[in-house]
mmCIF file of C-alpha atoms and ligand atoms in Angstrom:
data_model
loop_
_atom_site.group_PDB
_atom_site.id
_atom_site.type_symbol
_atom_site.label_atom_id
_atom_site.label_comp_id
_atom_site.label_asym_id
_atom_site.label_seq_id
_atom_site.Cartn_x
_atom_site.Cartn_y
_atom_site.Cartn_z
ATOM 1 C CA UNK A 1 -46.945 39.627 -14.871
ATOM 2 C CA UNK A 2 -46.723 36.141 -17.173
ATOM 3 C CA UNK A 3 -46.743 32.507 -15.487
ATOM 4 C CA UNK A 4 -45.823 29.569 -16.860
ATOM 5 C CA UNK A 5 -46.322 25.961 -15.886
ATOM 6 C CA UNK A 6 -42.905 23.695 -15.978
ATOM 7 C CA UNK A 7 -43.452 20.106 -16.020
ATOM 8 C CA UNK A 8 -41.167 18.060 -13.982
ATOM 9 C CA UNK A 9 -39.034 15.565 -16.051
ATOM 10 C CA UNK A 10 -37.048 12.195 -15.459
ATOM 11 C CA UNK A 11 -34.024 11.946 -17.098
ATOM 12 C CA UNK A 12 -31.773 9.305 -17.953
ATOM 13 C CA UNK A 13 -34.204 6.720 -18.413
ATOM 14 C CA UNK A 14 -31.422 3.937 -17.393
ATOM 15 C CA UNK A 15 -30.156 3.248 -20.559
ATOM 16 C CA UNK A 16 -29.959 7.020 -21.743
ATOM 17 C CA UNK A 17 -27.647 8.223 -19.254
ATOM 18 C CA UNK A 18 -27.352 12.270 -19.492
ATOM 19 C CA UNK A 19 -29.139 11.663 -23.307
ATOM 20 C CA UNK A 20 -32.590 10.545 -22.434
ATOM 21 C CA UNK A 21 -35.245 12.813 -20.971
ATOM 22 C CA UNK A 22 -39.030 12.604 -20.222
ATOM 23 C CA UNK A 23 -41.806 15.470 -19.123
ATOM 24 C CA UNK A 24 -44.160 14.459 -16.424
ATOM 25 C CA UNK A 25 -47.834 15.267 -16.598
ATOM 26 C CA UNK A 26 -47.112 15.879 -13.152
ATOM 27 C CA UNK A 27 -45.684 17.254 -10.988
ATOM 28 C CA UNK A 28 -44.970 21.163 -11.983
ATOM 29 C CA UNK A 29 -43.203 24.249 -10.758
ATOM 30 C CA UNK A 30 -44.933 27.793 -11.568
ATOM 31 C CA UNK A 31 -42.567 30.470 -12.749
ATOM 32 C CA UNK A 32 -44.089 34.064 -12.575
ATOM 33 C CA UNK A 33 -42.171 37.169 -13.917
ATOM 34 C CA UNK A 34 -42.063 41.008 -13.981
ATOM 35 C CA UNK A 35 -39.918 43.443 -15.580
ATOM 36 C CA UNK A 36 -37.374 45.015 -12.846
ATOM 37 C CA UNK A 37 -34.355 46.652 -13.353
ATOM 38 C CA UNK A 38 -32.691 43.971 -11.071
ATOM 39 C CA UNK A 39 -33.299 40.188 -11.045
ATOM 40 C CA UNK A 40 -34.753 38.964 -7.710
ATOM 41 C CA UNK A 41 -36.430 35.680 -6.817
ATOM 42 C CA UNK A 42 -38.649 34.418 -4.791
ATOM 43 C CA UNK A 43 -39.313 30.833 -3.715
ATOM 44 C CA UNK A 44 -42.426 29.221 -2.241
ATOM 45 C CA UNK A 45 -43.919 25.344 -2.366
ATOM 46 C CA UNK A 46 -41.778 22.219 -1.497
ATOM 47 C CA UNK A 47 -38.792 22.429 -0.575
ATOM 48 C CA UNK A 48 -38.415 26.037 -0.872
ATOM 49 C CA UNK A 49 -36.174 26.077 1.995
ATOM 50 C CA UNK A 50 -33.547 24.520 0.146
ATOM 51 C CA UNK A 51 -33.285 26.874 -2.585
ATOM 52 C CA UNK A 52 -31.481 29.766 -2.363
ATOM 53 C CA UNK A 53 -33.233 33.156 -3.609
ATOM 54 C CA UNK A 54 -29.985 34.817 -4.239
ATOM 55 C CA UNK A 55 -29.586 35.127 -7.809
ATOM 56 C CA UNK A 56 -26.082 34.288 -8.215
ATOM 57 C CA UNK A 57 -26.934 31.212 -6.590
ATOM 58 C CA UNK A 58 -29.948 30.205 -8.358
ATOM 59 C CA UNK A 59 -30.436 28.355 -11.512
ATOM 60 C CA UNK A 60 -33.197 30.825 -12.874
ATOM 61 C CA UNK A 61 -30.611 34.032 -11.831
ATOM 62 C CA UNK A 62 -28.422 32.605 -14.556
ATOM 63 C CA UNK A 63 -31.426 32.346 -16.721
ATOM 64 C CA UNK A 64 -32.045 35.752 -16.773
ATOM 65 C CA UNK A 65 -28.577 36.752 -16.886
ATOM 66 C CA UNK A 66 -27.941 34.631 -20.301
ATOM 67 C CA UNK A 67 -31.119 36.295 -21.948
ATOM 68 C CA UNK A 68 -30.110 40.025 -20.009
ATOM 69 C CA UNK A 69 -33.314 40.188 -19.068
ATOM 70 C CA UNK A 70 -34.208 41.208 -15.282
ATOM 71 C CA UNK A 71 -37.433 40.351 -13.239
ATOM 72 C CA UNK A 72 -38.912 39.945 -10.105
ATOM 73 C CA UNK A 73 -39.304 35.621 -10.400
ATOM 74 C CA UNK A 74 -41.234 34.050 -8.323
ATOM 75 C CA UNK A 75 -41.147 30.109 -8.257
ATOM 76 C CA UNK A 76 -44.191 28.024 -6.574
ATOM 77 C CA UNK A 77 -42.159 24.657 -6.050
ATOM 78 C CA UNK A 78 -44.568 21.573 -6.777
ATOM 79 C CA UNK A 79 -41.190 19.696 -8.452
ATOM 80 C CA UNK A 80 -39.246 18.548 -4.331
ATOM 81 C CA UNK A 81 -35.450 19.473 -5.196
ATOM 82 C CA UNK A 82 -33.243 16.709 -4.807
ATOM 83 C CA UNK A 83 -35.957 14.180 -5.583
ATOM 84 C CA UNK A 84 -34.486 12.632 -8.808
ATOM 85 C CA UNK A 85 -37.749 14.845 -10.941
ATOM 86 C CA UNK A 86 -35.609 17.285 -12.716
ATOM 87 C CA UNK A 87 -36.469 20.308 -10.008
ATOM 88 C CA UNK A 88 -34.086 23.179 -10.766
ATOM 89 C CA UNK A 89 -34.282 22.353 -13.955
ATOM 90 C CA UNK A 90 -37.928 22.781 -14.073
ATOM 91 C CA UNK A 91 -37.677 26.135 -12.163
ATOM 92 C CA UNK A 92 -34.776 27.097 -15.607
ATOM 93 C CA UNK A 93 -37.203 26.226 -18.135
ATOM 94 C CA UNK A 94 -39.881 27.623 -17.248
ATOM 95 C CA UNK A 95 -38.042 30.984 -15.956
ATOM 96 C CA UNK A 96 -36.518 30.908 -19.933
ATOM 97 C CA UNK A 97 -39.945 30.564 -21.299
ATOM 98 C CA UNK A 98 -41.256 33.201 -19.135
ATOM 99 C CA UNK A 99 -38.442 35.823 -19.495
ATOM 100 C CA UNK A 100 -38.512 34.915 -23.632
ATOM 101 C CA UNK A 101 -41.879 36.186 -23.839
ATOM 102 C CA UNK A 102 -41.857 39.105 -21.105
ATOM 103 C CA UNK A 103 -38.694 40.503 -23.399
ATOM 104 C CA UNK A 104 -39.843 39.567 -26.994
ATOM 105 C CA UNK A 105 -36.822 38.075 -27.147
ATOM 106 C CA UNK A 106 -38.241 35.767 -29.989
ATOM 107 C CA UNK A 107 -36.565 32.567 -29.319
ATOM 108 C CA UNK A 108 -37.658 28.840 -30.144
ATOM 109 C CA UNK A 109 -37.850 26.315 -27.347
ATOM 110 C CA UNK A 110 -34.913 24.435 -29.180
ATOM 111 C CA UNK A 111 -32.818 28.023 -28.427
ATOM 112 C CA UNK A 112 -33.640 27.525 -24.992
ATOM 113 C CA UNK A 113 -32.011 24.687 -24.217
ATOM 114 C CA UNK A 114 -28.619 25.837 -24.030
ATOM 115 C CA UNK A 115 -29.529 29.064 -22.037
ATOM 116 C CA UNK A 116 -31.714 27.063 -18.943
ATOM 117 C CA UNK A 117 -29.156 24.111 -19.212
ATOM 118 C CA UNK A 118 -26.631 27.246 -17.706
ATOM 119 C CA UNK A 119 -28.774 27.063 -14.796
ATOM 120 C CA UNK A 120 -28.410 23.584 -14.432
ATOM 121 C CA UNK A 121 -24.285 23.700 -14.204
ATOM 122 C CA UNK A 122 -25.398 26.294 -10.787
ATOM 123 C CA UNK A 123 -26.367 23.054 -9.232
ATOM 124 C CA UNK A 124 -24.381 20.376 -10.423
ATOM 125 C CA UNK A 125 -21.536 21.807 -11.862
ATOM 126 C CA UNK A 126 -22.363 20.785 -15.263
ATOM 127 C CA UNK A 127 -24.145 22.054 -17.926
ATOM 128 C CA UNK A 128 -25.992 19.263 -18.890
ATOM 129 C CA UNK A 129 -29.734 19.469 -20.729
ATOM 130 C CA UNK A 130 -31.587 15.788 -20.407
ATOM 131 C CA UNK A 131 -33.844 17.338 -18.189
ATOM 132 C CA UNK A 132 -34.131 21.109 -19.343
ATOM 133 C CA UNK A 133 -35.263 19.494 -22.717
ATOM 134 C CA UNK A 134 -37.767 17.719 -22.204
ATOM 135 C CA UNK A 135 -39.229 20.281 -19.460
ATOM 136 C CA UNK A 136 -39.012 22.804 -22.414
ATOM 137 C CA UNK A 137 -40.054 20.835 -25.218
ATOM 138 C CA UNK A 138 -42.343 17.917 -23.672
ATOM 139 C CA UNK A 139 -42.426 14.258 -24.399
ATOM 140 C CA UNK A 140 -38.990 12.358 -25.061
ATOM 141 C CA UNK A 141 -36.240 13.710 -25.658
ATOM 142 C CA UNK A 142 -32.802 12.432 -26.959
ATOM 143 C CA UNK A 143 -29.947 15.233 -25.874
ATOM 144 C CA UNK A 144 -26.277 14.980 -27.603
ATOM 145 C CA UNK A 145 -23.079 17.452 -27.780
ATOM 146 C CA UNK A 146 -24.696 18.806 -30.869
ATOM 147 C CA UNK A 147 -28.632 18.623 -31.058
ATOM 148 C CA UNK A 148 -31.839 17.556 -29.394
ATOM 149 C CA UNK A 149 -34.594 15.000 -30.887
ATOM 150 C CA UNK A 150 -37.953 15.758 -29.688
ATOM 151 C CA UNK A 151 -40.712 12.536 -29.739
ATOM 152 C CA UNK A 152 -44.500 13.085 -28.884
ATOM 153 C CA UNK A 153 -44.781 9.962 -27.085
ATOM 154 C CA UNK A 154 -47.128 9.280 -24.599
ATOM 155 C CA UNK A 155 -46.250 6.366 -22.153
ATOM 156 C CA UNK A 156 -47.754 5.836 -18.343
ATOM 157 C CA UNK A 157 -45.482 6.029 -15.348
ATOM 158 C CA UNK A 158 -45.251 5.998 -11.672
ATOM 159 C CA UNK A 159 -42.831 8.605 -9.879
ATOM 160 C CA UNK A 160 -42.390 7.287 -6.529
ATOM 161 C CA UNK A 161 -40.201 9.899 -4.075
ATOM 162 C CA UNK A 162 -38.896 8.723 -0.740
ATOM 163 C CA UNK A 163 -38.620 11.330 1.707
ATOM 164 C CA UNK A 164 -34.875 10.664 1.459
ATOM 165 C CA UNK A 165 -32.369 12.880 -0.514
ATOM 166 C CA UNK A 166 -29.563 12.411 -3.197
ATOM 167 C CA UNK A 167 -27.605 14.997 -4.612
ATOM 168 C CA UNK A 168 -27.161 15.151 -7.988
ATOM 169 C CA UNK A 169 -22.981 16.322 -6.806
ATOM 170 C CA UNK A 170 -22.996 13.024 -5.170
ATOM 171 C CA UNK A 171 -24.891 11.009 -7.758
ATOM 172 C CA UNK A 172 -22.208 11.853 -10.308
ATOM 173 C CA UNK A 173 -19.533 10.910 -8.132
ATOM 174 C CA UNK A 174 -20.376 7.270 -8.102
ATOM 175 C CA UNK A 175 -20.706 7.252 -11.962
ATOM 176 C CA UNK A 176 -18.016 5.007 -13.052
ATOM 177 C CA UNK A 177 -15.114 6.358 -15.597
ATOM 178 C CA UNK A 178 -14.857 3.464 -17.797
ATOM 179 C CA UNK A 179 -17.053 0.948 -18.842
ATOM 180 C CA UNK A 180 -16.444 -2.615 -20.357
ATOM 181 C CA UNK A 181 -17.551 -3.238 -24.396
ATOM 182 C CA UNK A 182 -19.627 -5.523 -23.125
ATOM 183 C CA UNK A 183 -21.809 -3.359 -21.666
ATOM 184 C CA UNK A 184 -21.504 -0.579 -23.594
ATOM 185 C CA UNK A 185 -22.731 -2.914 -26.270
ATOM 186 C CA UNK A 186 -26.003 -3.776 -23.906
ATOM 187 C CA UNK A 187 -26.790 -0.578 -23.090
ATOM 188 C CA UNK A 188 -26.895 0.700 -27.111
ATOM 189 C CA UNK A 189 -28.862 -2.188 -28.049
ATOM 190 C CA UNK A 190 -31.545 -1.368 -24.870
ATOM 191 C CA UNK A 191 -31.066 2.303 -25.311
ATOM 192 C CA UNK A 192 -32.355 2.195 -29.137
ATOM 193 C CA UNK A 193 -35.228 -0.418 -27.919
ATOM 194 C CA UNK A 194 -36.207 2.450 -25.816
ATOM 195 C CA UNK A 195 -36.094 5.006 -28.155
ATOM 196 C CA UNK A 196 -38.135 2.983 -30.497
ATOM 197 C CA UNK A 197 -40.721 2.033 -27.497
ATOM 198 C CA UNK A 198 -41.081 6.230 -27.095
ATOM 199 C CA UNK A 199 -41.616 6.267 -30.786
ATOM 200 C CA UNK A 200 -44.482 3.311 -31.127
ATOM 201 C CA UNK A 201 -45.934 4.872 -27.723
ATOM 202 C CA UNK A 202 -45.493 1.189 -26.736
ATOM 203 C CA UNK A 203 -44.646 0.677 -22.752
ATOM 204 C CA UNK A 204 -43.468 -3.123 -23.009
ATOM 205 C CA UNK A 205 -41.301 -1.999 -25.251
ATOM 206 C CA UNK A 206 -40.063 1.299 -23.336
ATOM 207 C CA UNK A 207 -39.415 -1.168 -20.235
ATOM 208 C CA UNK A 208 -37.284 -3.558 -22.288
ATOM 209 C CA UNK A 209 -35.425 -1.173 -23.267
ATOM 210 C CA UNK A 210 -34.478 0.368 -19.449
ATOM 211 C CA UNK A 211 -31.912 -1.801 -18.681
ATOM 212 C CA UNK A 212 -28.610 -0.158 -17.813
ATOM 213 C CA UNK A 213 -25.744 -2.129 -16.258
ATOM 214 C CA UNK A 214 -22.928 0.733 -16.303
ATOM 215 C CA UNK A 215 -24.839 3.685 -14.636
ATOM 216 C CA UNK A 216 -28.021 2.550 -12.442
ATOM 217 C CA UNK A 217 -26.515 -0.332 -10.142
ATOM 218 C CA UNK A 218 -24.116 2.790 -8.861
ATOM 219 C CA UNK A 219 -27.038 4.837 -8.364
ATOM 220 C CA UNK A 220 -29.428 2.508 -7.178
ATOM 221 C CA UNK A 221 -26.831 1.514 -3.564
ATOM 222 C CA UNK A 222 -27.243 5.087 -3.010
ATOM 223 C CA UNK A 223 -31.060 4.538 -2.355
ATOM 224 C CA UNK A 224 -32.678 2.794 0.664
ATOM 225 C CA UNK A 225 -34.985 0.399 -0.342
ATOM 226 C CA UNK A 226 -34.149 0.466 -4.497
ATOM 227 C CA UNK A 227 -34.094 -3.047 -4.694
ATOM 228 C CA UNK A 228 -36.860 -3.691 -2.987
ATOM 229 C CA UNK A 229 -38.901 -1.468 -4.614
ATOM 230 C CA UNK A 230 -38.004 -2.576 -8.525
ATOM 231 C CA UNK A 231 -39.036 -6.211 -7.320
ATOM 232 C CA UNK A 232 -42.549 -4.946 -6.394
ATOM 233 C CA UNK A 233 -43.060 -2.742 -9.155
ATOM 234 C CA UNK A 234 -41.945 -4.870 -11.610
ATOM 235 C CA UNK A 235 -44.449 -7.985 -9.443
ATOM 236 C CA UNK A 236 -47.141 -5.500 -9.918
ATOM 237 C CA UNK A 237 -47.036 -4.947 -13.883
ATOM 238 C CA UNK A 238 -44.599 -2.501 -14.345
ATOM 239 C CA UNK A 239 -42.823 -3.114 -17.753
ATOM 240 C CA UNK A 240 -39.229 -1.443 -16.659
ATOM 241 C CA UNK A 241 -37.832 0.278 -13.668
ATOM 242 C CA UNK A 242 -35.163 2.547 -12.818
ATOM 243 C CA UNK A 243 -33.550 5.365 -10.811
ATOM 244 C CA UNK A 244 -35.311 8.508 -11.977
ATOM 245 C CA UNK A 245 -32.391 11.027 -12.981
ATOM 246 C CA UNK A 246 -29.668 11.024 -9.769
ATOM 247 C CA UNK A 247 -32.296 9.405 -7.734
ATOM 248 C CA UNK A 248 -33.770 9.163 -5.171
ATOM 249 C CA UNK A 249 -37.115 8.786 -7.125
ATOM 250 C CA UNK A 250 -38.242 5.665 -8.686
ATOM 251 C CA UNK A 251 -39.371 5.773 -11.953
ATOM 252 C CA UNK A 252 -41.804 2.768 -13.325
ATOM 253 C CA UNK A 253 -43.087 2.468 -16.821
ATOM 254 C CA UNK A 254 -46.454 0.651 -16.907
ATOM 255 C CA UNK A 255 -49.796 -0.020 -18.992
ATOM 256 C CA UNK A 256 -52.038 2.520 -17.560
ATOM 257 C CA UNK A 257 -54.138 -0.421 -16.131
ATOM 258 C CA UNK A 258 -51.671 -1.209 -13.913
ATOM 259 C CA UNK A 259 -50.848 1.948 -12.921
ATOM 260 C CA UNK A 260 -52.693 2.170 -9.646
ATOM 261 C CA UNK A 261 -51.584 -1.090 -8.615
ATOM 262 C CA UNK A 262 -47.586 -0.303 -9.443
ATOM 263 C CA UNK A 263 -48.108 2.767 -7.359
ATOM 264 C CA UNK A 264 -49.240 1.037 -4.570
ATOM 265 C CA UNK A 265 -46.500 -1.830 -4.389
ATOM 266 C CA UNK A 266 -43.788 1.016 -4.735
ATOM 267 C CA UNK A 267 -45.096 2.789 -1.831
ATOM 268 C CA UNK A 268 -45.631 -0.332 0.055
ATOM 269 C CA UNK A 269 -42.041 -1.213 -0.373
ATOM 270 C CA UNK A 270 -40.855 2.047 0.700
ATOM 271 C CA UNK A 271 -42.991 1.985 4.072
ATOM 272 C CA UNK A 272 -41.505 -1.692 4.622
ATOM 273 C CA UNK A 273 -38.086 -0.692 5.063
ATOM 274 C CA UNK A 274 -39.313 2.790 6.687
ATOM 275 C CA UNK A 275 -39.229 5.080 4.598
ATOM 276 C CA UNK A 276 -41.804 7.396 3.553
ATOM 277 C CA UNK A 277 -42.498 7.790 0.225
ATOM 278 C CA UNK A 278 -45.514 9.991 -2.082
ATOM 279 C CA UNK A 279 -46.172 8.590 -5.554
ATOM 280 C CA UNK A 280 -47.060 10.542 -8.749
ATOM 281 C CA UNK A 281 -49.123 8.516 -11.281
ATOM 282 C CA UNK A 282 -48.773 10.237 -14.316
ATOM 283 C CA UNK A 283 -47.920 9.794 -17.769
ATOM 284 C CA UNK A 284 -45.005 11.044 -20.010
ATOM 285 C CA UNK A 285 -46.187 13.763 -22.403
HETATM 286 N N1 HSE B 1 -28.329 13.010 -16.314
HETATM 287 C C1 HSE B 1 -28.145 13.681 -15.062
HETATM 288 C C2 HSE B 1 -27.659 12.687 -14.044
HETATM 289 C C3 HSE B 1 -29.440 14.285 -14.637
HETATM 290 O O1 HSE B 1 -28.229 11.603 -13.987
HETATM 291 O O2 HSE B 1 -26.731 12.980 -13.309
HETATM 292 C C4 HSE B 1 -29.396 14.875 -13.265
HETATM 293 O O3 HSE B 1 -30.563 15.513 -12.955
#
């Protein structure tokens, strides 16, 4: 039997849409695997009624088909699916760690990528890594057609999850198909703020560099209580805001002394338009 912890992950960051990833310090799914002669899966934790434990119909069944290498998996959910925290691909990654080491297969965590992003295309019908890498490879990542960029960086944040849902399926569908130069030309210039934020560990910086007219305001209508929710975030210190991968989390980057208080305001804007709503104060690393 081997476990291994997967860290939850935000991806998109606004201005890195399907590029920029981050790992949480929390929350985490726990992968545990056995050598079988057939895959199997079970789930348990949050949400585990939502996730099918056939293996043709899980991400982590495709897992161990791409590295032919059969278990008995069994996934703790602390990641809630269909939160906006990166959940099935938390359950991949850590299911392609797991099944790398119970088979010697020998490969990096860069070569892993590719193999738990085919889990990912399970769920949305795309194969698409900006959360997979930075579950498998920690702190910020920068995913293109060709390669990933890995940065230790270490910034505070606030996950804050209504009790609401948003499928990733439906999430893409509102993603526009053009966009005009204008703000194409915004969102490079805030994307490589960001990137240079991650790099300088510098959250002021980070939260400049969030801003995202093409992708987010799509996103964000989906969401009950997004607006509201920014405003009071951003009132109570926090440096950027935006949807946390298809949403419905909230993700706020802060100093870590106003963490607490961030927290508080996002929850408190959730319960005023009644919704229920749990937030993670954690960090990116
Ligand atoms: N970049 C993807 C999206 C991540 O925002 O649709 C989904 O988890």
């Amino acid at each position: 039997m081997l476990t291994v912890r997967a860290p939850a992950t935000s991806a998109n960051l606004g201005s890195g849409f399907d590029v920029f990833g981050v790992a949480l310090g929390a929350p985490a799914d726990v992968v545990r695997v056995e050598r079988a002669s057939e895959t199997t899966i079970s789930v348990t934790g949050v949400g585990s009624q939502y996730i099918p434990e056939d293996p043709e119909k899980n991400t982590v069944g495709a897992v161990a088909d791409a590295l032919d290498a059969p278990a008995h998996i069994r996934i703790d959910k602390g990641v809630r699916p269909s939160s906006g925290l990166g959940s099935s691909a938390a359950s991949a990654a850590g299911a392609a760690v797991a099944l790398n080491a119970l088979y010697d297969r020998g490969l990096s965590r860069e070569e892993l990528v590719p193999i738990a992003a085919e889990g990912e295309a399970l769920v949305s019908g795309e194969a698409h890594a900006d959360n997979v890498a930075p579950s498998l490879l920690g702190g910020f990542t920068i995913v293109t057609r060709d390669d990933v960029t890995q940065v230790d960086a270490s910034i505070p944040v606030v996950a804050c999850l209504p009790e609401t849902t948003v499928s990733t399926r439906d999430a893409r569908e509102v993603v526009p198909d053009r966009a005009g130069i204008e703000d194409v030309v915004d969102t490079v210039g805030h994307a490589a703020t960001l990137a240079v934020g991650m790099a300088k560990n510098d959250p002021a910086i980070v939260g400049r560099g969030m801003d995202d007219e093409i992708v987010t305001p799509e996103r964000a209508a989906l969401i009950d209580g997004y607006d509201r929710v920014r405003d009071a975030a951003l009132e109570a210190g926090a440096t950027g805001v935006t949807v946390s991968g298809a949403g419905p989390g909230v993700l706020a980057v802060c100093r870590r002394s106003s963490r607490r208080a961030v927290a508080s305001a996002m929850l408190d804007a959730f319960d005023a338009v009644g919704i229920e709503s749990r937030a993670y104060q954690t960090h990116v690393g």
